[in-house]
């Protein structure tokens, strides 16, 4: 098998589902790269990015907050409080908080 099923779900109800070739997840332990056939692992996620490449070579990126990532040989499941597109982030608003 040469692809991975990526599923990101949030408490806010947002979801991303894609069939991908590779994914990079920013975890509490650093960035984890996953290719098809990866050994099973489980990580904590704070605030960070998820970058992936789909089967057509198109790159995608999203920002996730507070959750976990479960890695299986042909699936990556990420459960978080929220999913945000990088273009939706307002740096000035964050600095004000």
C-alpha atoms as a printed R data frame, in Angstrom:
   type eleno elety resid chain resno       x      y      z
1  ATOM     1    CA   UNK     A     1   0.000  0.000  0.000
2  ATOM     2    CA   UNK     A     2   1.418  3.393 -0.944
3  ATOM     3    CA   UNK     A     3  -1.015  5.763  0.750
4  ATOM     4    CA   UNK     A     4  -2.160  6.778  4.214
5  ATOM     5    CA   UNK     A     5  -5.654  7.708  5.370
6  ATOM     6    CA   UNK     A     6  -5.478 11.004  7.282
7  ATOM     7    CA   UNK     A     7  -8.351 11.968  9.557
8  ATOM     8    CA   UNK     A     8  -8.246 15.093 11.702
9  ATOM     9    CA   UNK     A     9 -11.272 15.729 13.922
10 ATOM    10    CA   UNK     A    10 -11.937 18.533 16.381
11 ATOM    11    CA   UNK     A    11 -14.282 19.163 19.275
12 ATOM    12    CA   UNK     A    12 -15.612 22.150 17.316
13 ATOM    13    CA   UNK     A    13 -16.896 19.726 14.655
14 ATOM    14    CA   UNK     A    14 -14.354 20.559 11.949
15 ATOM    15    CA   UNK     A    15 -12.879 17.588 10.093
16 ATOM    16    CA   UNK     A    16 -10.271 16.932  7.457
17 ATOM    17    CA   UNK     A    17 -10.180 13.592  5.653
18 ATOM    18    CA   UNK     A    18  -7.682 12.847  2.909
19 ATOM    19    CA   UNK     A    19  -5.765 10.037  1.270
20 ATOM    20    CA   UNK     A    20  -2.136 11.137  1.365
21 ATOM    21    CA   UNK     A    21   1.423 10.046  0.561
22 ATOM    22    CA   UNK     A    22   3.114 11.601  3.606
23 ATOM    23    CA   UNK     A    23   2.343 13.725  6.661
24 ATOM    24    CA   UNK     A    24   4.381 15.753  9.156
25 ATOM    25    CA   UNK     A    25   2.842 16.433 12.562
26 ATOM    26    CA   UNK     A    26   4.242 18.866 15.117
27 ATOM    27    CA   UNK     A    27   3.967 17.039 18.455
28 ATOM    28    CA   UNK     A    28   5.053 17.792 22.020
29 ATOM    29    CA   UNK     A    29   8.165 15.668 21.267
30 ATOM    30    CA   UNK     A    30   9.029 17.380 17.970
31 ATOM    31    CA   UNK     A    31   7.984 16.928 14.354
32 ATOM    32    CA   UNK     A    32   7.050 13.376 13.353
33 ATOM    33    CA   UNK     A    33   7.145 12.405  9.692
34 ATOM    34    CA   UNK     A    34   4.938  9.528  8.589
35 ATOM    35    CA   UNK     A    35   5.111  7.475  5.394
36 ATOM    36    CA   UNK     A    36   3.046  4.377  4.523
37 ATOM    37    CA   UNK     A    37   4.023  1.398  6.673
38 ATOM    38    CA   UNK     A    38   5.062  3.487  9.708
39 ATOM    39    CA   UNK     A    39   5.199  1.679 13.025
40 ATOM    40    CA   UNK     A    40   2.280  2.358 15.410
41 ATOM    41    CA   UNK     A    41   2.886  5.298 17.751
42 ATOM    42    CA   UNK     A    42   0.903  7.726 19.894
43 ATOM    43    CA   UNK     A    43   1.827 11.367 20.655
44 ATOM    44    CA   UNK     A    44   0.499 14.404 22.472
45 ATOM    45    CA   UNK     A    45  -0.135 17.519 20.398
46 ATOM    46    CA   UNK     A    46   0.005 21.053 21.818
47 ATOM    47    CA   UNK     A    47  -0.348 23.827 19.260
48 ATOM    48    CA   UNK     A    48   1.310 23.098 15.967
49 ATOM    49    CA   UNK     A    49   1.052 22.396 12.285
50 ATOM    50    CA   UNK     A    50   0.077 19.354 10.283
51 ATOM    51    CA   UNK     A    51   1.579 19.346  6.784
52 ATOM    52    CA   UNK     A    52   0.735 16.687  4.229
53 ATOM    53    CA   UNK     A    53   1.111 15.755  0.575
54 ATOM    54    CA   UNK     A    54  -1.884 14.166 -1.146
55 ATOM    55    CA   UNK     A    55  -1.791 11.494 -3.847
56 ATOM    56    CA   UNK     A    56  -1.621 14.145 -6.595
57 ATOM    57    CA   UNK     A    57   1.401 15.832 -4.995
58 ATOM    58    CA   UNK     A    58  -0.636 18.793 -3.702
59 ATOM    59    CA   UNK     A    59   0.559 20.096 -0.329
60 ATOM    60    CA   UNK     A    60  -1.838 20.927  2.480
61 ATOM    61    CA   UNK     A    61  -1.325 22.547  5.854
62 ATOM    62    CA   UNK     A    62  -3.471 23.144  8.897
63 ATOM    63    CA   UNK     A    63  -2.904 24.285 12.467
64 ATOM    64    CA   UNK     A    64  -4.198 22.146 15.335
65 ATOM    65    CA   UNK     A    65  -4.515 22.791 19.045
66 ATOM    66    CA   UNK     A    66  -4.395 20.533 22.113
67 ATOM    67    CA   UNK     A    67  -4.945 16.861 21.442
68 ATOM    68    CA   UNK     A    68  -3.305 13.649 20.278
69 ATOM    69    CA   UNK     A    69  -2.086 11.828 17.184
70 ATOM    70    CA   UNK     A    70  -2.405  8.074 16.666
71 ATOM    71    CA   UNK     A    71  -0.191  6.601 13.966
72 ATOM    72    CA   UNK     A    72  -0.898  3.220 12.377
73 ATOM    73    CA   UNK     A    73   0.905  1.701  9.369
74 ATOM    74    CA   UNK     A    74  -1.688  3.073  6.890
75 ATOM    75    CA   UNK     A    75  -3.688  5.597  8.936
76 ATOM    76    CA   UNK     A    76  -3.033  8.748 10.940
77 ATOM    77    CA   UNK     A    77  -5.782  9.933 13.273
78 ATOM    78    CA   UNK     A    78  -5.560 13.280 15.014
79 ATOM    79    CA   UNK     A    79  -8.061 14.418 17.644
80 ATOM    80    CA   UNK     A    80  -7.792 18.037 18.798
81 ATOM    81    CA   UNK     A    81  -9.762 20.886 20.346
82 ATOM    82    CA   UNK     A    82  -9.691 22.935 17.150
83 ATOM    83    CA   UNK     A    83  -8.468 23.031 13.550
84 ATOM    84    CA   UNK     A    84  -7.506 26.350 11.966
85 ATOM    85    CA   UNK     A    85  -6.313 27.186  8.459
86 ATOM    86    CA   UNK     A    86  -3.069 29.197  8.543
87 ATOM    87    CA   UNK     A    87  -4.802 31.992  6.605
88 ATOM    88    CA   UNK     A    88  -7.384 32.335  9.417
89 ATOM    89    CA   UNK     A    89  -4.783 33.135 12.089
90 ATOM    90    CA   UNK     A    90  -4.687 36.769 13.179
91 ATOM    91    CA   UNK     A    91  -1.277 37.371 14.749
92 ATOM    92    CA   UNK     A    92  -2.269 40.779 16.161
93 ATOM    93    CA   UNK     A    93  -5.281 39.242 17.912
94 ATOM    94    CA   UNK     A    94  -3.120 36.505 19.445
95 ATOM    95    CA   UNK     A    95  -0.523 39.007 20.680
96 ATOM    96    CA   UNK     A    96  -3.297 41.037 22.328
97 ATOM    97    CA   UNK     A    97  -4.387 38.023 24.373
